[in-house]
Short mmCIF file of C-alpha atoms and ligand atoms in Angstrom, two decimals:
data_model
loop_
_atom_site.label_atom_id
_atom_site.label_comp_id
_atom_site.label_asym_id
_atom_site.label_seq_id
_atom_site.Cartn_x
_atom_site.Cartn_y
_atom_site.Cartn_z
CA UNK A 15 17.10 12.84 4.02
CA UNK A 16 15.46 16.23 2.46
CA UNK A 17 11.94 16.33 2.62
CA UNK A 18 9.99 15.71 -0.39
CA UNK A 19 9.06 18.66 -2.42
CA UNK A 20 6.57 19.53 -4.73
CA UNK A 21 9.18 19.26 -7.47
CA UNK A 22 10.17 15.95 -6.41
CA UNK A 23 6.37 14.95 -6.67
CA UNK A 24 5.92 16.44 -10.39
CA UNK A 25 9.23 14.47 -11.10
CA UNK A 26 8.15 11.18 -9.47
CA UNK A 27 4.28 11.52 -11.26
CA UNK A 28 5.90 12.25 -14.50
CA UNK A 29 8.17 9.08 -13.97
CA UNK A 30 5.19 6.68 -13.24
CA UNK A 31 3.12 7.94 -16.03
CA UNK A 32 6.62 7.40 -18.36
CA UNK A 33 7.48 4.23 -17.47
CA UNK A 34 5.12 2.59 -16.83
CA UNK A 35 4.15 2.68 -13.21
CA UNK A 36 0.72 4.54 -12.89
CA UNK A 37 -1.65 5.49 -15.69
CA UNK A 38 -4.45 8.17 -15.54
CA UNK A 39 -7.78 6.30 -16.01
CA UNK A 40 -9.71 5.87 -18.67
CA UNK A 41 -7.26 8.39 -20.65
CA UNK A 42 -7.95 8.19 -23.98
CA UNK A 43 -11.36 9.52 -23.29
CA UNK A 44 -9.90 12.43 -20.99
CA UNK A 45 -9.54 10.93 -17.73
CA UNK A 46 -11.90 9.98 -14.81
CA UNK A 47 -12.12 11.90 -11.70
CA UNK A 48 -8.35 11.09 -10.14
CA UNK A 49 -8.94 7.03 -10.68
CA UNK A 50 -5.72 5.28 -12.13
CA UNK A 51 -4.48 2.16 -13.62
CA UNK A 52 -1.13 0.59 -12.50
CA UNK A 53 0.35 -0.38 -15.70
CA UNK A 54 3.49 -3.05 -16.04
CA UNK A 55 6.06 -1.71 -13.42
CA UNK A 56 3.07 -0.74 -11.17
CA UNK A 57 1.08 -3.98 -10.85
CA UNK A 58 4.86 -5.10 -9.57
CA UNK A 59 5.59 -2.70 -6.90
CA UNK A 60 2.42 -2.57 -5.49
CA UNK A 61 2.29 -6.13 -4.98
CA UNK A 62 5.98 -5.75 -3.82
CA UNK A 63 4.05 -3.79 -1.07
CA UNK A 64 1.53 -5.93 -0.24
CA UNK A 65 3.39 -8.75 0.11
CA UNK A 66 6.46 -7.67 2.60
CA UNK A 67 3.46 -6.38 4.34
CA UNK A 68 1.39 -10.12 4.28
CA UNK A 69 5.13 -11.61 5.14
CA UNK A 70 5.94 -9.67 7.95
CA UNK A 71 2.07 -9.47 9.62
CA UNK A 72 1.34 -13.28 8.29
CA UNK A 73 4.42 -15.35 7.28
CA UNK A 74 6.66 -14.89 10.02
CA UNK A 75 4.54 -15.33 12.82
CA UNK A 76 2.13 -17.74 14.41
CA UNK A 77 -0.56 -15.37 15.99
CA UNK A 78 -1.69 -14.00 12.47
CA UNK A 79 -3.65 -15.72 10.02
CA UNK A 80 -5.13 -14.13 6.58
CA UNK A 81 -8.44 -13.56 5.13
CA UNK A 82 -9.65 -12.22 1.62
CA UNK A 83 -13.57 -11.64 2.36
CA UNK A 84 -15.93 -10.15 -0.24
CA UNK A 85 -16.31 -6.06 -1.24
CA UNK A 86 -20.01 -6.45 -1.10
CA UNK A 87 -22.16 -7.76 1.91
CA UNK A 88 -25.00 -7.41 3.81
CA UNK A 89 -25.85 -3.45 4.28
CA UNK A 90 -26.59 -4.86 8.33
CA UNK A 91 -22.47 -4.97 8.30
CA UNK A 92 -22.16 -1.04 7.72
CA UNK A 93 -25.31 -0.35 9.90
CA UNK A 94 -24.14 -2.15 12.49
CA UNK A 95 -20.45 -0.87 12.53
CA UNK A 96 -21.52 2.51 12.62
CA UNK A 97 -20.85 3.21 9.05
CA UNK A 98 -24.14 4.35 7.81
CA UNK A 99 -24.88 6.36 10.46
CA UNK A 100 -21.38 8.06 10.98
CA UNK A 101 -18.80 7.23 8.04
CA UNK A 102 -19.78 11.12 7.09
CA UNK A 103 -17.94 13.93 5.97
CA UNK A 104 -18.41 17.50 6.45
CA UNK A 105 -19.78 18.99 3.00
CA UNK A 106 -20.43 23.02 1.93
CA UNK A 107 -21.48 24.18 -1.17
CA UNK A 108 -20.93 27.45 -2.43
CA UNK A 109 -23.66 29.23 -3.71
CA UNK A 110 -21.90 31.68 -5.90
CA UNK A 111 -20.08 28.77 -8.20
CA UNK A 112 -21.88 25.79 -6.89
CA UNK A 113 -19.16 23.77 -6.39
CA UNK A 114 -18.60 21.83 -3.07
CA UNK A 115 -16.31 21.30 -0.58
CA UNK A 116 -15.34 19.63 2.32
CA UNK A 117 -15.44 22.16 5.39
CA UNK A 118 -12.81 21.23 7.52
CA UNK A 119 -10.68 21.76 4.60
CA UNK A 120 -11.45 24.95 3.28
CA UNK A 121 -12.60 27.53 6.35
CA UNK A 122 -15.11 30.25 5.10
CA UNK A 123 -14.08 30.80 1.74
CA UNK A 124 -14.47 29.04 -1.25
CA UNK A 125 -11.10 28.24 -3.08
CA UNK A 126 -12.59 28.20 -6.25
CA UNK A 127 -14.34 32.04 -7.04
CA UNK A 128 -13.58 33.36 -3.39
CA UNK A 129 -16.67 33.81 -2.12
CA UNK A 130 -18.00 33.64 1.42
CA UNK A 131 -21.59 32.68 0.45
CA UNK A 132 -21.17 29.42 1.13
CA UNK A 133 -23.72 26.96 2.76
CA UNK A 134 -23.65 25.32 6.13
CA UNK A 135 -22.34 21.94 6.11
CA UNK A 136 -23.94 19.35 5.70
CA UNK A 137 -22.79 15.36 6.45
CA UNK A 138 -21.98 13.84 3.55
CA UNK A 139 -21.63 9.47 3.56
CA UNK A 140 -19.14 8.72 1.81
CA UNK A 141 -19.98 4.94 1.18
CA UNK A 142 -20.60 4.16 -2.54
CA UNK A 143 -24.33 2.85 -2.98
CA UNK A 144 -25.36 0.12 -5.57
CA UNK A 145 -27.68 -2.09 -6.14
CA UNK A 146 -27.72 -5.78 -6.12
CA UNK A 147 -29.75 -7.88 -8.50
CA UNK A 148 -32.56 -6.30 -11.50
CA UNK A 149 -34.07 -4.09 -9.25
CA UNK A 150 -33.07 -0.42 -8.20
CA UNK A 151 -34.89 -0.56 -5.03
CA UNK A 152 -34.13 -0.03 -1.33
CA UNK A 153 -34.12 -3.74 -0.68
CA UNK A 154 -31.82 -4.62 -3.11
CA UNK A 155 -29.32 -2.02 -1.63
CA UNK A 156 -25.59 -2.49 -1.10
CA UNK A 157 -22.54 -0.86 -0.27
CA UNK A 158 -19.04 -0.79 -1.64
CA UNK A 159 -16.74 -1.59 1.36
CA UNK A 160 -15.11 1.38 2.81
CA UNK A 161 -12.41 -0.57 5.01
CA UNK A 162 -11.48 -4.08 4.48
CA UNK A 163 -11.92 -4.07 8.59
CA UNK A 164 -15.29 -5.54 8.76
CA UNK A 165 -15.17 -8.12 6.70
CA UNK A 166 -12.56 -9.33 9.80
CA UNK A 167 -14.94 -8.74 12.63
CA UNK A 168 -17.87 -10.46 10.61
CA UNK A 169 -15.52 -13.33 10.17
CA UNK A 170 -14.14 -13.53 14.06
CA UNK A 171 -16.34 -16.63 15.23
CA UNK A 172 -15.40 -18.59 12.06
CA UNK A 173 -12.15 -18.14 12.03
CA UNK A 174 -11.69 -18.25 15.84
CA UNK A 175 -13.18 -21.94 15.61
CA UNK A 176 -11.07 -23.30 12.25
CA UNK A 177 -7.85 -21.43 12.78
CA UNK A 178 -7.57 -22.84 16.61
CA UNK A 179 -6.06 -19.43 17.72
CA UNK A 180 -6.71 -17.94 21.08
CA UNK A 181 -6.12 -14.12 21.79
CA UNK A 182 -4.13 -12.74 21.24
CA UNK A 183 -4.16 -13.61 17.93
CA UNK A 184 -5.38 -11.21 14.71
CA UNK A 185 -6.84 -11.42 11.19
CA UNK A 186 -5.16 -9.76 8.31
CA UNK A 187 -6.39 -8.66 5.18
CA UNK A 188 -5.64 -6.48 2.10
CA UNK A 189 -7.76 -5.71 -0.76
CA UNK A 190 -9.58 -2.56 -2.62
CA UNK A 191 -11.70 -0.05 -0.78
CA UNK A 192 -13.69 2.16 -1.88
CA UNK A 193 -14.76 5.95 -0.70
CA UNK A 194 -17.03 8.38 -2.33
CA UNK A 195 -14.39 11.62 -1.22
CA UNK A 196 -15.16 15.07 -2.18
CA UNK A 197 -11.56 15.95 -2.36
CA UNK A 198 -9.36 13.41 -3.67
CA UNK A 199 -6.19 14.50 -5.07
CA UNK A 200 -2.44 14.61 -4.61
CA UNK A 201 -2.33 11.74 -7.06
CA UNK A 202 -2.87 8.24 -5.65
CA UNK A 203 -2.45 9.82 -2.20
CA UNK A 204 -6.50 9.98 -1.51
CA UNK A 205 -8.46 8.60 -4.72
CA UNK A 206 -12.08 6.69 -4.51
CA UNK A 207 -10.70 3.35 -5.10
CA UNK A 208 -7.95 2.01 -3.09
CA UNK A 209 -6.00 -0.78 -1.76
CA UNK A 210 -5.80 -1.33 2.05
CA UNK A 211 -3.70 -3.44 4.25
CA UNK A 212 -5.59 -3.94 7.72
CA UNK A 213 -5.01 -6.20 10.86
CA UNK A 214 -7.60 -6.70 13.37
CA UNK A 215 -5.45 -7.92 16.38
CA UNK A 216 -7.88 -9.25 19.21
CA UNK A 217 -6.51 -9.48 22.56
CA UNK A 218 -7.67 -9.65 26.25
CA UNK A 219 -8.82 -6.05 27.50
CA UNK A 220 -6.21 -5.75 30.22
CA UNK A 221 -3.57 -6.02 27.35
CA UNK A 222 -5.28 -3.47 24.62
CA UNK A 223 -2.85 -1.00 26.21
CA UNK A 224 0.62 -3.29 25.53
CA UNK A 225 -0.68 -4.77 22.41
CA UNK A 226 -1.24 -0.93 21.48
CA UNK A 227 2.68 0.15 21.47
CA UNK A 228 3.51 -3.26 20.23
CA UNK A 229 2.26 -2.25 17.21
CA UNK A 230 2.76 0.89 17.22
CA UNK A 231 6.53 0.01 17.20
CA UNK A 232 5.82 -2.49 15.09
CA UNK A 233 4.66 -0.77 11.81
CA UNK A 234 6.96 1.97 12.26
CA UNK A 235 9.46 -0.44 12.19
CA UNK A 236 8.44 -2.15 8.70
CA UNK A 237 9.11 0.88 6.83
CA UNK A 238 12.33 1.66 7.98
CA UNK A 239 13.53 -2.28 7.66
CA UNK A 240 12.29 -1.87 4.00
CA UNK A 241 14.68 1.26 3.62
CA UNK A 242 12.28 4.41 3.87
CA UNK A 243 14.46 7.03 6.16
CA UNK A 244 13.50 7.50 10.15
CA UNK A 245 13.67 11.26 9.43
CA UNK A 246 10.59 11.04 6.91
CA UNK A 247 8.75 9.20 9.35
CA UNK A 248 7.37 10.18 12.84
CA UNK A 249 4.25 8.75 14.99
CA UNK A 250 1.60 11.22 15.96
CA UNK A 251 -1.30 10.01 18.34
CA UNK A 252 -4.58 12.05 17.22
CA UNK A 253 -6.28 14.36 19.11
CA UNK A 254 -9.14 13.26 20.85
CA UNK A 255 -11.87 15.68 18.62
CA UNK A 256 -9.83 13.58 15.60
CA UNK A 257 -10.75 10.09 16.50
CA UNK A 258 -13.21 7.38 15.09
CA UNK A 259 -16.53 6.64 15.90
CA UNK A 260 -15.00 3.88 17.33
CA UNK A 261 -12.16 4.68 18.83
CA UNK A 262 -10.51 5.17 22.01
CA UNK A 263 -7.27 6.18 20.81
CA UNK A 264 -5.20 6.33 17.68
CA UNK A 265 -1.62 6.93 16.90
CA UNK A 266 -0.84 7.49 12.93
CA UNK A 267 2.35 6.47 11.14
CA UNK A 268 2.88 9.71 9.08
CA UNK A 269 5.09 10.50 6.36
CA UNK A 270 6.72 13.88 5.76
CA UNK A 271 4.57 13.93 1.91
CA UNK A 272 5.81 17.37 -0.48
CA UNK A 273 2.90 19.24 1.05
CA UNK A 274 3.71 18.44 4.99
CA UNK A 275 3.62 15.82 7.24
CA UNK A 276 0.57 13.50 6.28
CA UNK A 277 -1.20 9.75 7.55
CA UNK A 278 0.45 6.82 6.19
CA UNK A 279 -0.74 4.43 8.33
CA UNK A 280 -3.32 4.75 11.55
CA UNK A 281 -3.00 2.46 14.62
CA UNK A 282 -6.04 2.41 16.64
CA UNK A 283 -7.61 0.61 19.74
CA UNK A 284 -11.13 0.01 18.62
CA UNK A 285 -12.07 -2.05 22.18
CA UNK A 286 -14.82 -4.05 21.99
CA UNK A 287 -16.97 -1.78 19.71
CA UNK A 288 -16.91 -3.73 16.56
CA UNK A 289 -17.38 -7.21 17.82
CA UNK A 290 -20.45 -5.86 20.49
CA UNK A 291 -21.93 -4.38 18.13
CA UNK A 292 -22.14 -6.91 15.56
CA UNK A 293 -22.92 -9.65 18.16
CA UNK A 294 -25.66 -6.89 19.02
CA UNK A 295 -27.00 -6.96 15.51
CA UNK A 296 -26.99 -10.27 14.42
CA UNK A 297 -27.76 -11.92 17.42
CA UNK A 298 -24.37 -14.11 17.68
CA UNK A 299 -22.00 -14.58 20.35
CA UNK A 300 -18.82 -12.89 19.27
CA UNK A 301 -16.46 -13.47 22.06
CA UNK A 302 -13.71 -15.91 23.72
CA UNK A 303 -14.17 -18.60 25.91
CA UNK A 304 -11.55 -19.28 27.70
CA UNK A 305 -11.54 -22.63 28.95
CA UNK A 306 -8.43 -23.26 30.82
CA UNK A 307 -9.82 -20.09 33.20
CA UNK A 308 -13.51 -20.76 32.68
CA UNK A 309 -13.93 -16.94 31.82
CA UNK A 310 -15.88 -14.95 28.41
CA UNK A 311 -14.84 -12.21 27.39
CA UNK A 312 -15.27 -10.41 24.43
CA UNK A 313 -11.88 -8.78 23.37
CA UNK A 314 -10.33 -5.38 22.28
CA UNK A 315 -9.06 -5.26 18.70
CA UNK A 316 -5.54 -3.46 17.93
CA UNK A 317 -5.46 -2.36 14.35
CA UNK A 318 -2.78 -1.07 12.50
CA UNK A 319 -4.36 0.01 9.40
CA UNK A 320 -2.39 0.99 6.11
CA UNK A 321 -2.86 2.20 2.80
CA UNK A 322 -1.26 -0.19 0.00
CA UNK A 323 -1.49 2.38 -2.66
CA UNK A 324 -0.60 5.45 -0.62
CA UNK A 325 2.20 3.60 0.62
CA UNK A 326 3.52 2.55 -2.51
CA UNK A 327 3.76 6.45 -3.69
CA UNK A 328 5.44 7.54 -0.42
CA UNK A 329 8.28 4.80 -1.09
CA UNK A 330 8.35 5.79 -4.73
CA UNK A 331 9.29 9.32 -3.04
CA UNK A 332 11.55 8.52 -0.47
CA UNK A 333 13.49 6.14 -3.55
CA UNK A 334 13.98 8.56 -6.39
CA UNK A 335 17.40 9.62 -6.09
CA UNK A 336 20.36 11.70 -8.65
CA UNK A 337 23.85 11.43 -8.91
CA UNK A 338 26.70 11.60 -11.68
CA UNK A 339 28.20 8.20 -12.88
CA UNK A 340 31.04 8.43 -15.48
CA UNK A 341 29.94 12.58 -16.08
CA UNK A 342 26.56 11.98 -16.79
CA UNK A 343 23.48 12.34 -14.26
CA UNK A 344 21.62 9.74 -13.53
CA UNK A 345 18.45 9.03 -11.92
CA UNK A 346 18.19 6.21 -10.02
CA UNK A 347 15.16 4.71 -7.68
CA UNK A 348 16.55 2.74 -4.70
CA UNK A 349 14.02 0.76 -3.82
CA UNK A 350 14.55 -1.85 -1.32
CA UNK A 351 15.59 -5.05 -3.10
CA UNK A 352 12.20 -6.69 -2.04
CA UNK A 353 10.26 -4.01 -3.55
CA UNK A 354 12.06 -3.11 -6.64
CA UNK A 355 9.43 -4.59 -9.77
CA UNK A 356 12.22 -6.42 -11.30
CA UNK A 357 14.86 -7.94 -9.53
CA UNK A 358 16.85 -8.63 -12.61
CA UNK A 359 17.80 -7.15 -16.28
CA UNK A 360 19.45 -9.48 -18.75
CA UNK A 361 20.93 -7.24 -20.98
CA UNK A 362 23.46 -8.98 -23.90
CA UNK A 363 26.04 -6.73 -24.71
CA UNK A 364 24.84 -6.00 -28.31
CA UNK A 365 21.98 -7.49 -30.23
CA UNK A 366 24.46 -9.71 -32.40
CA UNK A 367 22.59 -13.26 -33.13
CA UNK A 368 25.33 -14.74 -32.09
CA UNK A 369 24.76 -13.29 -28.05
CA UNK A 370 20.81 -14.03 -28.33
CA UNK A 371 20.99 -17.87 -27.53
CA UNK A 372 23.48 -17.43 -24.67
CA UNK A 373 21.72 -14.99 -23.18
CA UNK A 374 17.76 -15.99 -23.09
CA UNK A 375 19.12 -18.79 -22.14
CA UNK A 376 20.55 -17.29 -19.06
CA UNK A 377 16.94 -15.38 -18.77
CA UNK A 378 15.59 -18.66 -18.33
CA UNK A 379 17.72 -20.19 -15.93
CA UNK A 380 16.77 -16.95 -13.91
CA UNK A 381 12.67 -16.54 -14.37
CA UNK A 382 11.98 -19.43 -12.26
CA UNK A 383 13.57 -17.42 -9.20
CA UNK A 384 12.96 -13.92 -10.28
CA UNK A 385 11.39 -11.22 -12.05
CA UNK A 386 13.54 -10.25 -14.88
CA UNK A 387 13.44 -8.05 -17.69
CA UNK A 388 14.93 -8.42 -20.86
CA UNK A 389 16.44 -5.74 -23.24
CA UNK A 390 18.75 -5.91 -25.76
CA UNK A 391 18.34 -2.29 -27.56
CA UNK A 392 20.84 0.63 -27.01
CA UNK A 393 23.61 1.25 -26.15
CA UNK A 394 24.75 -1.11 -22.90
CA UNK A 395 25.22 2.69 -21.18
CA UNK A 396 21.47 4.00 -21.85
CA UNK A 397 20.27 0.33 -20.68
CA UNK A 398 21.55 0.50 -17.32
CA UNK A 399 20.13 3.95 -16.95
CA UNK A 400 16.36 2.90 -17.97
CA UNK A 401 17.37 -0.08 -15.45
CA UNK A 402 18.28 2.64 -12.39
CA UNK A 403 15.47 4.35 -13.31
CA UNK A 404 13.11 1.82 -12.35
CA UNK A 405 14.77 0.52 -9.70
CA UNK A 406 16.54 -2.69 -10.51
CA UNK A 407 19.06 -4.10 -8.04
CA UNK A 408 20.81 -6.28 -10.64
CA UNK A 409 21.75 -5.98 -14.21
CA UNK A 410 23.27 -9.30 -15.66
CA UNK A 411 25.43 -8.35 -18.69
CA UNK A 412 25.88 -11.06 -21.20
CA UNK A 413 29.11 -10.37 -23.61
CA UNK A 414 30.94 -11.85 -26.06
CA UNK A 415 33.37 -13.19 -23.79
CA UNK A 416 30.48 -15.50 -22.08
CA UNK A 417 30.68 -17.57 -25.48
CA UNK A 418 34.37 -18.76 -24.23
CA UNK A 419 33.99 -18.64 -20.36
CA UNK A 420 29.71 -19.23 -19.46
CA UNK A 421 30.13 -16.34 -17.34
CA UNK A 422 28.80 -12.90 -17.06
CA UNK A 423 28.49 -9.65 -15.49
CA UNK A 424 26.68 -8.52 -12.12
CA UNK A 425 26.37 -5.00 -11.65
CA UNK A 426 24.70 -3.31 -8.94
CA UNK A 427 22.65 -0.38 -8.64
CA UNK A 428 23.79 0.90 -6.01
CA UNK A 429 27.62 0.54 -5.80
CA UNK A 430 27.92 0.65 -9.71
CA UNK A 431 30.44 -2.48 -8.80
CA UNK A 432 30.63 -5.14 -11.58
CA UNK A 433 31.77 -9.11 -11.11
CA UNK A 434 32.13 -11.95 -12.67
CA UNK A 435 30.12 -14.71 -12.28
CA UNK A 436 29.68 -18.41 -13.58
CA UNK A 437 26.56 -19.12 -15.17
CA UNK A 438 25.86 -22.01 -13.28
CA UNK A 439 26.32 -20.01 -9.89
CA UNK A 440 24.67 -17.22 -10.60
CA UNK A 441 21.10 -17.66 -9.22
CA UNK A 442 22.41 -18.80 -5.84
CA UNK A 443 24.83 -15.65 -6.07
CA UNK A 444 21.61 -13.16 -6.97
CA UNK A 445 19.51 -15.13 -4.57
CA UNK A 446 22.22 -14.18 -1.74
CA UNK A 447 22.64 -10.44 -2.97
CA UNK A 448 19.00 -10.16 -2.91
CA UNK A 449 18.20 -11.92 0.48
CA UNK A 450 20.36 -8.72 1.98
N1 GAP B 12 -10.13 0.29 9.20
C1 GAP B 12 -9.61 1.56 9.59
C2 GAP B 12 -9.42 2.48 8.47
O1 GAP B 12 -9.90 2.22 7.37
P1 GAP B 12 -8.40 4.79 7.80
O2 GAP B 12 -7.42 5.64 8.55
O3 GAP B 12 -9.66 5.42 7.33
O4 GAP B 12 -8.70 3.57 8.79
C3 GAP B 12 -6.49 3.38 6.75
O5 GAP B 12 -7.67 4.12 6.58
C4 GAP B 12 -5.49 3.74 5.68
O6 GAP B 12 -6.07 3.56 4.39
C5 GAP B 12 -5.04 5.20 5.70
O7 GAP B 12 -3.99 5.41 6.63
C6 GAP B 12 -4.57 5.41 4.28
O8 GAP B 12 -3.25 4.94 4.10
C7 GAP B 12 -5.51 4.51 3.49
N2 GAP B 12 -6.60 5.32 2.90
C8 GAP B 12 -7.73 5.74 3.49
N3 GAP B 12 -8.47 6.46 2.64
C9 GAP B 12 -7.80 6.50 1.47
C10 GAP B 12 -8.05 7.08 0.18
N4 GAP B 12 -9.16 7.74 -0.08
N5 GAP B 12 -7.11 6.92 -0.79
C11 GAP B 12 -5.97 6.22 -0.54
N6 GAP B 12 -5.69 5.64 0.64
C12 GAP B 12 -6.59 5.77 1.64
#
């Protein structure tokens, strides 16, 4: 497929903001600082996201099992991970305009006026501070969570003992983040608040190596099973002046964004770090006994760790798509069929009364199993359009004819092919189109 170009990434904003996918902020009072809103088609897809990712990392297996722990905690969590101390960025101001900048990204001039008179950097945390409880004091200090990863480790001894698992087994979470960056931009590619889909995969330390290009296979995999093209993807391992404080090696899943090749996803083999040094902190044993070999160990963690929002843009990208049908252009998203919004339109041929029973009717028989729309203004040509635009696999077409036969029309987005179905057969016939 061509790569995604800056065009392409106008087009696709301009969509969102149109339709209904992604709102600006705060907008009616100008906008705050590249935050946004997922409006009605949005809220769907993004959840779309998250949950082929919870199906694939929890529902089909037996070695995963899920966790939602809180955005706030202890400030001994980020102090003993490392955060505090090291979850810093690089920061320069410029003297001349006073804005600032992050210096691995700009060299030794400012892109704002030009000039070279700019500090020397200085490290920036880019954890968002608050404060818990009446008092804005240092005791009553907390942090917004940066990754969802901790609240995993934290967790490892409780869920170890209720969930009966043994390594290797792993923890999986999604949920917002938050990070204070200096540059975020590129729309919801780097913003302050995001969504994050992590796994913490603990295994014994002789596997960390195996369990590493499991999952490095793994994730790839997932995005080209939900339809994004190989050729947009590639796996790059990082440098070793790139890695984490806690790190011993990471390989990201990158995606080939309008500006160049970019992190989608990051895989990394953390060791032992995170569970040491929290069993360092707090004083508790954070480690496997295994009793059939009479052995402790504490284990290495495999994490592949994704973006939900970022990843929902890049498949917005690699979806939006042209082409003519019957001499008119048309712009069509093809998402994959488990991450379109809606699944279904029910769209009655015109808005005659006598249609309207016949075909709610039909949108009711269908809610139960899907997410439908409904729309029954314009012309049946302009309705399928605003349907391909969005991304919707199936349009149902109720007609006049129904009224004699209870059937109506499939058509699909993709092959433009219509049939004829019964009423009574039609969710098991949508429920087999869409299980492709
Ligand atoms: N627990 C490991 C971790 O958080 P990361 O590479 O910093 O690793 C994982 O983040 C993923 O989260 C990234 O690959 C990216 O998709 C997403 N992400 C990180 N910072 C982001 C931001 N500011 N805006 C949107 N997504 C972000």
């Amino acid at each position: 497929m061509d790569a995604p170009t800056p065009e392409l990434m106008e087009t696709v904003v301009n969509l969102c903001k149109r339709r209904g996918f992604v709102f600006p902020s705060s907008e009616i009072y100008g906008g705050f600082r590249s935050t946004y809103d997922y409006g009605p088609l949005g809220v769907l897809l993004l959840r779309n996201v998250k949950d082929a990712w919870w199906r694939s990392m929890v529902q089909l297996r037996d070695d995963v099992v899920g966790l939602d722990a809180a955005i706030l905690s202890s400030p001994r969590v980020w102090e003993a991970s490392g955060h505090l101390a090291n979850f810093t960025d690089p920061l320069v101001d410029c003297r001349s305009c006073k804005e600032r900048w992050r210096a691995d990204h700009i060299g030794d001039t400012c892109p704002n006026c030009g000039s070279k008179d700019l500090t020397e950097p200085r490290a920036f945390n880019m954890m968002f501070k608050t404060f818990v409880g009446p008092v804005e004091e240092g005791a009553s200090v907390a942090y917004f969570r940066p990754e969802t990863a901790q609240g995993m480790f934290v967790n490892f001894a409780n869920v170890l003992q209720t969930s009966r698992k043994k390594p290797p087994f792993g923890i999986a979470q999604t949920g917002k983040s938050f990070r204070n960056e200096i540059t975020p931009g590129n729309f919801v590619f780097r913003t302050r608040e995001f969504e994050q889909m992590e796994l913490e995969f603990f295994v014994p330390p002789d596997e960390a190596g195996t369990w590493f290009d499991y999952w490095c296979d793994e994730r790839l995999r997932w995005y080209t099973d939900l339809g994004m093209p190989a050729d947009l993807l590639r796996l790059r391992p990082h440098d070793p002046e790139e890695l984490s404080h806690y790190s011993t090696g990471t390989s990201d899943v990158e995606f080939r964004y309008p500006w160049g090749w970019g992190e989608l996803e990051g895989i990394a083999n953390r060791t032992d770090f995170d569970l040491t040094a929290h069993s360092d902190a707090s004083g508790q044993r954070l480690e496997y006994f295994d009793q059939a070999t009479g052995t402790r160990y504490v284990p290495h963690v495999i994490e592949p760790a994704a973006g939900a929002t970022r990843t929902m843009m890049a498949f917005l990208l690699a979806a939006y798509d042209t082409d003519v049908v019957n001499d008119e252009p048309r712009t069509v998203l093809r998402l994959h069929h488990r991450l379109a919004p809606y699944k279904v339109a029910v769209l009655p041929l015109s808005k005659k009364e006598s249609l309207t029973p016949t075909a709610r009717r039909v949108l009711g028989l269908l809610q139960p199993h899907f997410m439908c729309d409904y729309d029954e203004t314009q012309a049946i040509g302009r309705r399928y359009r605003r349907q391909d635009e969005i991304g919707t696999p199936f349009c149902v077409t109720v007609d006049f004819d129904t009224l004699d036969d209870d059937a109506v029309t499939i058509r699909d987005r993709d092959s433009l092919e219509q049939v004829r179905v019964p009423i009574g057969a039609l969710v098991a016939e949508l429920q087999g189109r869409l299980a492709t």
